[in-house]
CSV table of C-alpha atoms in Angstrom, one decimal:
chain,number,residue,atom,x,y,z
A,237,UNK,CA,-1.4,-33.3,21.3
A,238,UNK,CA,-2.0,-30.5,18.8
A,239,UNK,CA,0.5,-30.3,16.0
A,240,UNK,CA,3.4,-28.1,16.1
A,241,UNK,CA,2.3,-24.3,14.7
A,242,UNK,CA,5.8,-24.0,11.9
A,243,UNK,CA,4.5,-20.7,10.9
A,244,UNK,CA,7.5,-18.4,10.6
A,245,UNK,CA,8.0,-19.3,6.9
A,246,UNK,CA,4.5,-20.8,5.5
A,247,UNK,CA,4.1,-17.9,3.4
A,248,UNK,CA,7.1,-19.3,1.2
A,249,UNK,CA,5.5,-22.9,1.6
A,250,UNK,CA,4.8,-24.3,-2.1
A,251,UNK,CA,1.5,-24.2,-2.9
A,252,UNK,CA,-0.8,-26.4,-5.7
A,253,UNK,CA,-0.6,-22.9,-7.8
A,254,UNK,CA,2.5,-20.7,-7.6
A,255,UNK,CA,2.4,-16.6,-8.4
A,256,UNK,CA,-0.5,-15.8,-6.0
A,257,UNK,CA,1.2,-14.5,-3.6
A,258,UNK,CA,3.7,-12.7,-5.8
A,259,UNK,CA,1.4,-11.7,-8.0
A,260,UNK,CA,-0.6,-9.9,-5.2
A,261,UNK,CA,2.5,-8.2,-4.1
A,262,UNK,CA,3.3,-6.7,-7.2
A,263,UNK,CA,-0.4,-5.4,-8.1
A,264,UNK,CA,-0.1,-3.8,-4.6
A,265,UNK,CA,3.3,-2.2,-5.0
A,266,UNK,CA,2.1,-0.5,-8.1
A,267,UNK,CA,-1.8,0.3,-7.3
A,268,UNK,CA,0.2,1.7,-3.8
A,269,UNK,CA,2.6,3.8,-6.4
A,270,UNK,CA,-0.1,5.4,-8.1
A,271,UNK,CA,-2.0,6.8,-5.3
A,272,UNK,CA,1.2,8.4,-3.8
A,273,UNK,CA,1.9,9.6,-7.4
A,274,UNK,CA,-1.6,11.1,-7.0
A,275,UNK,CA,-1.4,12.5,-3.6
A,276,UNK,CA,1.5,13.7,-4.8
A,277,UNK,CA,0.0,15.4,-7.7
A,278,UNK,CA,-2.5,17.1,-5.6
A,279,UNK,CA,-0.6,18.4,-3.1
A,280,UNK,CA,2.6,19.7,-4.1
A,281,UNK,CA,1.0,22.2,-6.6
A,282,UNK,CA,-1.1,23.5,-3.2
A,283,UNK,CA,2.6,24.3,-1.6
A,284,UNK,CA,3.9,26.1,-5.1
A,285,UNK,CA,5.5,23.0,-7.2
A,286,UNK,CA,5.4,23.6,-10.5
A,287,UNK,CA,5.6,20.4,-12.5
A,288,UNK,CA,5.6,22.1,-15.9
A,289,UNK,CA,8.6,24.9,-14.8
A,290,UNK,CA,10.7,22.4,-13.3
A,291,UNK,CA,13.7,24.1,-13.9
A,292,UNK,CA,12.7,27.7,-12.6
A,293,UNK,CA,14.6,28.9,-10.5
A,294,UNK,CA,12.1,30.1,-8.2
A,295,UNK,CA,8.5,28.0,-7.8
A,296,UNK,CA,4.8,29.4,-8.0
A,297,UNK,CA,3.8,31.1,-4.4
A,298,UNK,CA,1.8,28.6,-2.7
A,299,UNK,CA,-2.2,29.3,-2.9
A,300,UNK,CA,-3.8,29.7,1.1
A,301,UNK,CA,-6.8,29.0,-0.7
A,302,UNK,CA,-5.6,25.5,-1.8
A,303,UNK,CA,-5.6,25.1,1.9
A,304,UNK,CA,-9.2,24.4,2.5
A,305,UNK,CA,-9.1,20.9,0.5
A,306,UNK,CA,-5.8,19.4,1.6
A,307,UNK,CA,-7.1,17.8,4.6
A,308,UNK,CA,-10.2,16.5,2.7
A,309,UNK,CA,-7.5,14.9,0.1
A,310,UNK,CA,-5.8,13.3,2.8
A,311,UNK,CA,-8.2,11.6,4.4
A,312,UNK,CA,-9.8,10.3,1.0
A,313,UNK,CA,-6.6,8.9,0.0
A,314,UNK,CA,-5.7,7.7,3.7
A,315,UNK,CA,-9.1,6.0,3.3
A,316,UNK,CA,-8.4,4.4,-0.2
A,317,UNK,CA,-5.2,3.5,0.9
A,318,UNK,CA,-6.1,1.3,3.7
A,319,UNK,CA,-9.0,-0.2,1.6
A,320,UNK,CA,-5.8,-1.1,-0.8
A,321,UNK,CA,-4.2,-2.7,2.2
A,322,UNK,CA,-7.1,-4.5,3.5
A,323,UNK,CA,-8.2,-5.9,0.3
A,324,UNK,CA,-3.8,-6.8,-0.1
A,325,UNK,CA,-3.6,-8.8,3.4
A,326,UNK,CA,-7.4,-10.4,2.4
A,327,UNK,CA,-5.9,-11.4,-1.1
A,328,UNK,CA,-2.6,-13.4,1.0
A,329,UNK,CA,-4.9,-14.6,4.1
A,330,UNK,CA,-8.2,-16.3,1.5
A,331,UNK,CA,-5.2,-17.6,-0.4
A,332,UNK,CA,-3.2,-19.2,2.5
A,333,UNK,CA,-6.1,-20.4,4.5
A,334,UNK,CA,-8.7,-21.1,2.1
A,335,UNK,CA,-7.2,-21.4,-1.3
A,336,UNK,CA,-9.4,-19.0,-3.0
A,337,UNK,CA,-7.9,-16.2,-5.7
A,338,UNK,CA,-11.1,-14.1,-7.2
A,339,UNK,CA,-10.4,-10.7,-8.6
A,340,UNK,CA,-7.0,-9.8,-9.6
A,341,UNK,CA,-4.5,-12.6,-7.9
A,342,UNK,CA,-7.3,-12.5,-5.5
A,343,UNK,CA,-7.5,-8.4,-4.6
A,344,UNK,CA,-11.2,-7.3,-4.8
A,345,UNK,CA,-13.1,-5.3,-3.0
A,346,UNK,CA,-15.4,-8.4,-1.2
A,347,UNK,CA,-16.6,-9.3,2.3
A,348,UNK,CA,-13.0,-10.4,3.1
A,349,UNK,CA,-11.3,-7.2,2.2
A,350,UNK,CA,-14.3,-5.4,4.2
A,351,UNK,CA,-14.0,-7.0,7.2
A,352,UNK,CA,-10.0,-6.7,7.8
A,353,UNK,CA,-10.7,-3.0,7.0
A,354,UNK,CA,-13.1,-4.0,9.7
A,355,UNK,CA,-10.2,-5.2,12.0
A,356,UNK,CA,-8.1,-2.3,11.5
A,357,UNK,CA,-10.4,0.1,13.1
A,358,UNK,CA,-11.4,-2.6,16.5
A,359,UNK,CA,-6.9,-1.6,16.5
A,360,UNK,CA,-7.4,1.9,16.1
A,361,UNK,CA,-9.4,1.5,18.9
A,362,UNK,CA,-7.5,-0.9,21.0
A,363,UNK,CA,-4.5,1.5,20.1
A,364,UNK,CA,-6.8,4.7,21.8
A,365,UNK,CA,-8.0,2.8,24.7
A,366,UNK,CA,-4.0,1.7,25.3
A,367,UNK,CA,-2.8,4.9,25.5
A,368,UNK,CA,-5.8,5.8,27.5
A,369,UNK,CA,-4.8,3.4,30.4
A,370,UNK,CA,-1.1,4.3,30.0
A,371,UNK,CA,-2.1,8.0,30.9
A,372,UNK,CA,-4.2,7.0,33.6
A,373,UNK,CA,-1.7,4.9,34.8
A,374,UNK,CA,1.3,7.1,34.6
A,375,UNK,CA,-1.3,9.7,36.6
A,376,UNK,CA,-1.6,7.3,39.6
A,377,UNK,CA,2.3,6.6,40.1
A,378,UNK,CA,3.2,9.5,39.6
A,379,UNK,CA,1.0,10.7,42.5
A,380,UNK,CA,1.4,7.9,44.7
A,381,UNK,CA,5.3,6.9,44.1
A,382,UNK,CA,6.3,10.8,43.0
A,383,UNK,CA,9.9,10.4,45.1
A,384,UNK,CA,10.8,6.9,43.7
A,385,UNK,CA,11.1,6.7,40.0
A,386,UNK,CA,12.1,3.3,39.7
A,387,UNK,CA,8.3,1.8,40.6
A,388,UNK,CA,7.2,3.9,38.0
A,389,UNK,CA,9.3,2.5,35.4
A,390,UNK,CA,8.8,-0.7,36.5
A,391,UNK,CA,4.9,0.1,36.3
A,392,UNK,CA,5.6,1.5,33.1
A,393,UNK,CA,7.4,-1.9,31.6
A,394,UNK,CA,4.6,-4.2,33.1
A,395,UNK,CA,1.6,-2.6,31.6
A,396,UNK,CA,3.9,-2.6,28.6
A,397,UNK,CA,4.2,-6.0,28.4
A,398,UNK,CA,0.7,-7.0,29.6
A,399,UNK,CA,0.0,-4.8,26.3
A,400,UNK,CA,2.3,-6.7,24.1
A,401,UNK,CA,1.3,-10.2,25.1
A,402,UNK,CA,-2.3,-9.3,24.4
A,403,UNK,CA,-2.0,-7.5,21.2
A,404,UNK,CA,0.0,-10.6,20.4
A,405,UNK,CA,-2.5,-13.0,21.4
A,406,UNK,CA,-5.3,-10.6,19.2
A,407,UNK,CA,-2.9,-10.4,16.2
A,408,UNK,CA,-3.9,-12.9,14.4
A,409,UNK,CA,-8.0,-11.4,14.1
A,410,UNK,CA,-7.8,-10.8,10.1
A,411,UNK,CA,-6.7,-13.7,9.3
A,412,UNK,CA,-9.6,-15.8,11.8
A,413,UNK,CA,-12.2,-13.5,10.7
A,414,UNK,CA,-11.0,-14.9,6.5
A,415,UNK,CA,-10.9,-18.6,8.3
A,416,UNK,CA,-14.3,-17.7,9.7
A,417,UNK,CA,-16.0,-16.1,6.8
A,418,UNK,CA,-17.4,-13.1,9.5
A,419,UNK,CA,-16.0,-10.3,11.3
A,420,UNK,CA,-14.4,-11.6,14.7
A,421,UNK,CA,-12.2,-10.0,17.3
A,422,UNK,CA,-11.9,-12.1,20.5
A,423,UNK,CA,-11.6,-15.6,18.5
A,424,UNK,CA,-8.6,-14.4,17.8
A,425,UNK,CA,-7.2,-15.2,21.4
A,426,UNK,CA,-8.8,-19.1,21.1
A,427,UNK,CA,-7.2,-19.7,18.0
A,428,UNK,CA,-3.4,-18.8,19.8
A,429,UNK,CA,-3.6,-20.2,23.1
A,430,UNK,CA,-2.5,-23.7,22.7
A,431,UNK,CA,0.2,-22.1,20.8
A,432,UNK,CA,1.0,-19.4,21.7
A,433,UNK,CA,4.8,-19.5,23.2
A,434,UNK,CA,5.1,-20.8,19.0
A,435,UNK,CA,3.8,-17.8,17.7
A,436,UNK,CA,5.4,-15.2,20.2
A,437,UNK,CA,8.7,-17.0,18.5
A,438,UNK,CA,7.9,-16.0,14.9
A,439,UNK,CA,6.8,-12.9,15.4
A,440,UNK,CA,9.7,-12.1,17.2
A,441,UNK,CA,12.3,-13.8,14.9
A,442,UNK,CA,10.5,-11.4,12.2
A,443,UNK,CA,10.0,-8.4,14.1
A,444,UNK,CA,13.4,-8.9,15.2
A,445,UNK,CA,15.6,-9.1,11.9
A,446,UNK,CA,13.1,-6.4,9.9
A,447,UNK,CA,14.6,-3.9,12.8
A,448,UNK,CA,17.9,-5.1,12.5
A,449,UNK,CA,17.9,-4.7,8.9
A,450,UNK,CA,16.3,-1.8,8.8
A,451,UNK,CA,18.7,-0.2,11.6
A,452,UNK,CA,21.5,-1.4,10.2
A,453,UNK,CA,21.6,0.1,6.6
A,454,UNK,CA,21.7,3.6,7.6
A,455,UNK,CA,24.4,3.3,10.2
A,456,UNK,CA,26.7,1.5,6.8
A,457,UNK,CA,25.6,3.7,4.8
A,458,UNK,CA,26.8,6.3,6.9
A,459,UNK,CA,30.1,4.6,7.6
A,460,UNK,CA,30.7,4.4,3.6
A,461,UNK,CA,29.5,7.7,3.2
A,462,UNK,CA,31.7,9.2,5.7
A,463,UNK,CA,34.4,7.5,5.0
A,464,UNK,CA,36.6,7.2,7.9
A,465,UNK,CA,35.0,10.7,9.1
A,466,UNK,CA,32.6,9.5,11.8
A,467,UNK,CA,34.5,9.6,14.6
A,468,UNK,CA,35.1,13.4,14.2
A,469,UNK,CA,31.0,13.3,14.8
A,470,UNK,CA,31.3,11.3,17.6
A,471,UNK,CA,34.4,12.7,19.7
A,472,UNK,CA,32.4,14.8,22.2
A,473,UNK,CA,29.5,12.6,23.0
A,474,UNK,CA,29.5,11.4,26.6
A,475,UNK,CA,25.4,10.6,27.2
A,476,UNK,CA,22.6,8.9,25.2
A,477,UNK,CA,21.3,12.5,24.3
A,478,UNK,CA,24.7,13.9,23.1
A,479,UNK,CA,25.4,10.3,21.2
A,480,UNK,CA,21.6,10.9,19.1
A,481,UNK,CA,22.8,14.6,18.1
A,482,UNK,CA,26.3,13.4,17.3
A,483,UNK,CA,24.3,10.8,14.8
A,484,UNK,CA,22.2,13.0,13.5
A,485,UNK,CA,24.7,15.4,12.5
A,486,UNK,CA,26.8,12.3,11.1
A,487,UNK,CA,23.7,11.5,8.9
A,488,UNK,CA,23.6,14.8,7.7
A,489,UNK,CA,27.1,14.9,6.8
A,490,UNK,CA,26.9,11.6,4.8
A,491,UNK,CA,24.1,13.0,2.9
A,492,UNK,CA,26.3,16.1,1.6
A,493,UNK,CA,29.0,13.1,0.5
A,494,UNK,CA,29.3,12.5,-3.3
A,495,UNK,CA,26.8,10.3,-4.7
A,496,UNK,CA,25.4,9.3,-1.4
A,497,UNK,CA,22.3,11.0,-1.5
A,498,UNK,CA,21.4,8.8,-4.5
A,499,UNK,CA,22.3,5.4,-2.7
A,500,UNK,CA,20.2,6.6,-0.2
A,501,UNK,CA,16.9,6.7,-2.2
A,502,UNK,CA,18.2,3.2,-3.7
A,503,UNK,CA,18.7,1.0,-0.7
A,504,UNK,CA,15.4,3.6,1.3
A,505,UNK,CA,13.4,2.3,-1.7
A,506,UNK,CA,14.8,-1.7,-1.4
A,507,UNK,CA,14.4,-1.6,2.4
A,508,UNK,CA,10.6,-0.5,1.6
A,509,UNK,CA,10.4,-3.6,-0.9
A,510,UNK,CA,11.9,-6.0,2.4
A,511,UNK,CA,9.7,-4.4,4.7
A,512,UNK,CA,6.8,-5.2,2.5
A,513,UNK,CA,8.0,-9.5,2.4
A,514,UNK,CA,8.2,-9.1,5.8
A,515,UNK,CA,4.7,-8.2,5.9
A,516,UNK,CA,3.5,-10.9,4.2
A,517,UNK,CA,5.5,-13.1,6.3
A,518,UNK,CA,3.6,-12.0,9.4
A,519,UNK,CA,0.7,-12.2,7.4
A,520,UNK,CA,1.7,-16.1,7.1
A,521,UNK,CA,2.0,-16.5,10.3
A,522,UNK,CA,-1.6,-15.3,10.9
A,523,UNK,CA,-2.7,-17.7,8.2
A,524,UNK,CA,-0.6,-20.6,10.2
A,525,UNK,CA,-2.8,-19.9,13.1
A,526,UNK,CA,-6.2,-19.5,11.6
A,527,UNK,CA,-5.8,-22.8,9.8
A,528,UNK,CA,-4.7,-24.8,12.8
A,529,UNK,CA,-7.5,-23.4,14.9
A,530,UNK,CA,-9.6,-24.3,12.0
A,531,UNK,CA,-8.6,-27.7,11.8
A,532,UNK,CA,-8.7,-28.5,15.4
A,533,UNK,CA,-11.8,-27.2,16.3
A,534,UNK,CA,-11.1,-24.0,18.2
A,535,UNK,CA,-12.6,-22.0,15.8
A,536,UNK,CA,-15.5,-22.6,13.6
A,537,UNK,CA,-16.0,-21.6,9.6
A,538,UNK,CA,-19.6,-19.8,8.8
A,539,UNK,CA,-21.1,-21.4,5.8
A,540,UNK,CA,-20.1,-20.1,2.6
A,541,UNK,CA,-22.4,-18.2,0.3
């Protein structure tokens, strides 16, 4: 019988040395802040900021010329961003599954961090090819079931699903591929499916609280914001469209409330911070599974260099 997977929370498991983990998190909250200080730097003088006339009352035109580079810029820094990431969820996985820190609290720019960069493209991909069937299918019941919209909703929430459980089942690639010391894809799907009903739990205990948190804070903020004002907002909604408008316009009205644009920004940039442990959570989880597969033989390790 194959030991039980416990993977919501390994990431917080002690460890023989403590601060890794942290200490990876930090470097990669403030090397992420300087490249969007960057980008920023770049781009807003293309669209008329002037950083040194802040208090003008009227901004430099904007430059069409400065046009030409903005989408070379983007992609540059879209590119060095998601190196940053790759070599971030490397630095946790090597730690968690193989107890390796090189570089700075283990973030360099080595196989590992090259072949989750790796990974993230196969789900670009997987991500193309999705919607690519989803068309196709949509296409086909809407031709052959065009007077019954109920098949095709059920259709729709079927492939759904058959989507969900096998992205779940591939989640866990990054973190095999650092087990395995070599770019994999498919292994992925041996190393969850003797626990996979296990790992469908933590992901949705995870998934599940991140959106309830992260739902939840505007709609209080709102309320405190408003103060006792909502329902004004709300009075002549009677459908799901009307109710989103009616929100909308509430969330607007908050934001012209004393002081609440600045609480805003202050729990928006704390909610970023949560998200960001709640990353690294799932990135546990990963670990979880790539160590158990490892250990029982479902996966095998390449030798190391």
């Amino acid at each position: 019988m194959s030991e039980p997977l416990k993977a919501t929370l390994f990431a917080l498991q002690k460890r023989e040395r403590g601060g890794v983990l942290l200490g990876a998190f930090v470097c990669f909250v403030l090397m992420s802040a300087v490249l969007l200080g960057g980008l920023l730097a770049l781009m807003l003088p293309a669209f008329g900021f002037d950083f040194g006339n802040l208090g003008a009352t009227a901004q430099t035109p904007p430059n069409p010329t400065t046009a030409l580079w903005i989408v070379p810029v983007a992609l540059v820094w879209t590119f060095a961003y998601c190196v940053l990431t790759a070599s971030f969820e490397a630095a946790c996985l090597r730690w968690m599954i193989r107890g390796e820190r090189p570089g700075l609290f283990g973030m360099t720019l080595d196989e590992d961090t090259w072949r989750v960069y790796g990974i993230y493209w196969i789900w670009l991909l997987c991500y193309a090819v999705a919607w690519i069937g989803f068309f196709i299918l949509n296409g086909l019941l809407s031709r052959l079931f065009s007077d019954n919209q109920i098949v095709i909703w059920v259709g729709w929430a079927i492939y759904g699903l058959l989507i969900l459980v096998a992205a779940a089942a591939l989640a866990p690639a990054s973190a095999v591929s650092i087990a395995e010391r070599r770019l994999v894809f498919g292994d992925a799907a041996q190393a969850t499916e003797d626990h996979f009903g296990s790992l469908l739990g933590s992901y949705a205990l995870l998934f599940g609280v991140q959106w309830l948190l992260n739902s939840g804070w505007p709609v209080v903020w709102m309320l405190w914001a408003l103060r006792g004002d909502v329902a004004q907002y709300f009075e002549s909604a009677s459908d799901p469209m009307s109710a989103y408008t009616a929100y909308n316009s509430a969330m607007a009205g908050a934001m012209n409330s004393p002081g609440a644009m600045q609480v805003y920004w202050i729990i928006s940039a704390a909610t970023l911070v949560v998200s960001l442990v709640f990353m690294v959570l799932i990135y546990g989880v990963n670990a979880r599974v790539a160590r158990l597969a490892l250990a029982e033989g479902r996966i095998g390790a390449a030798a190391s260099p």
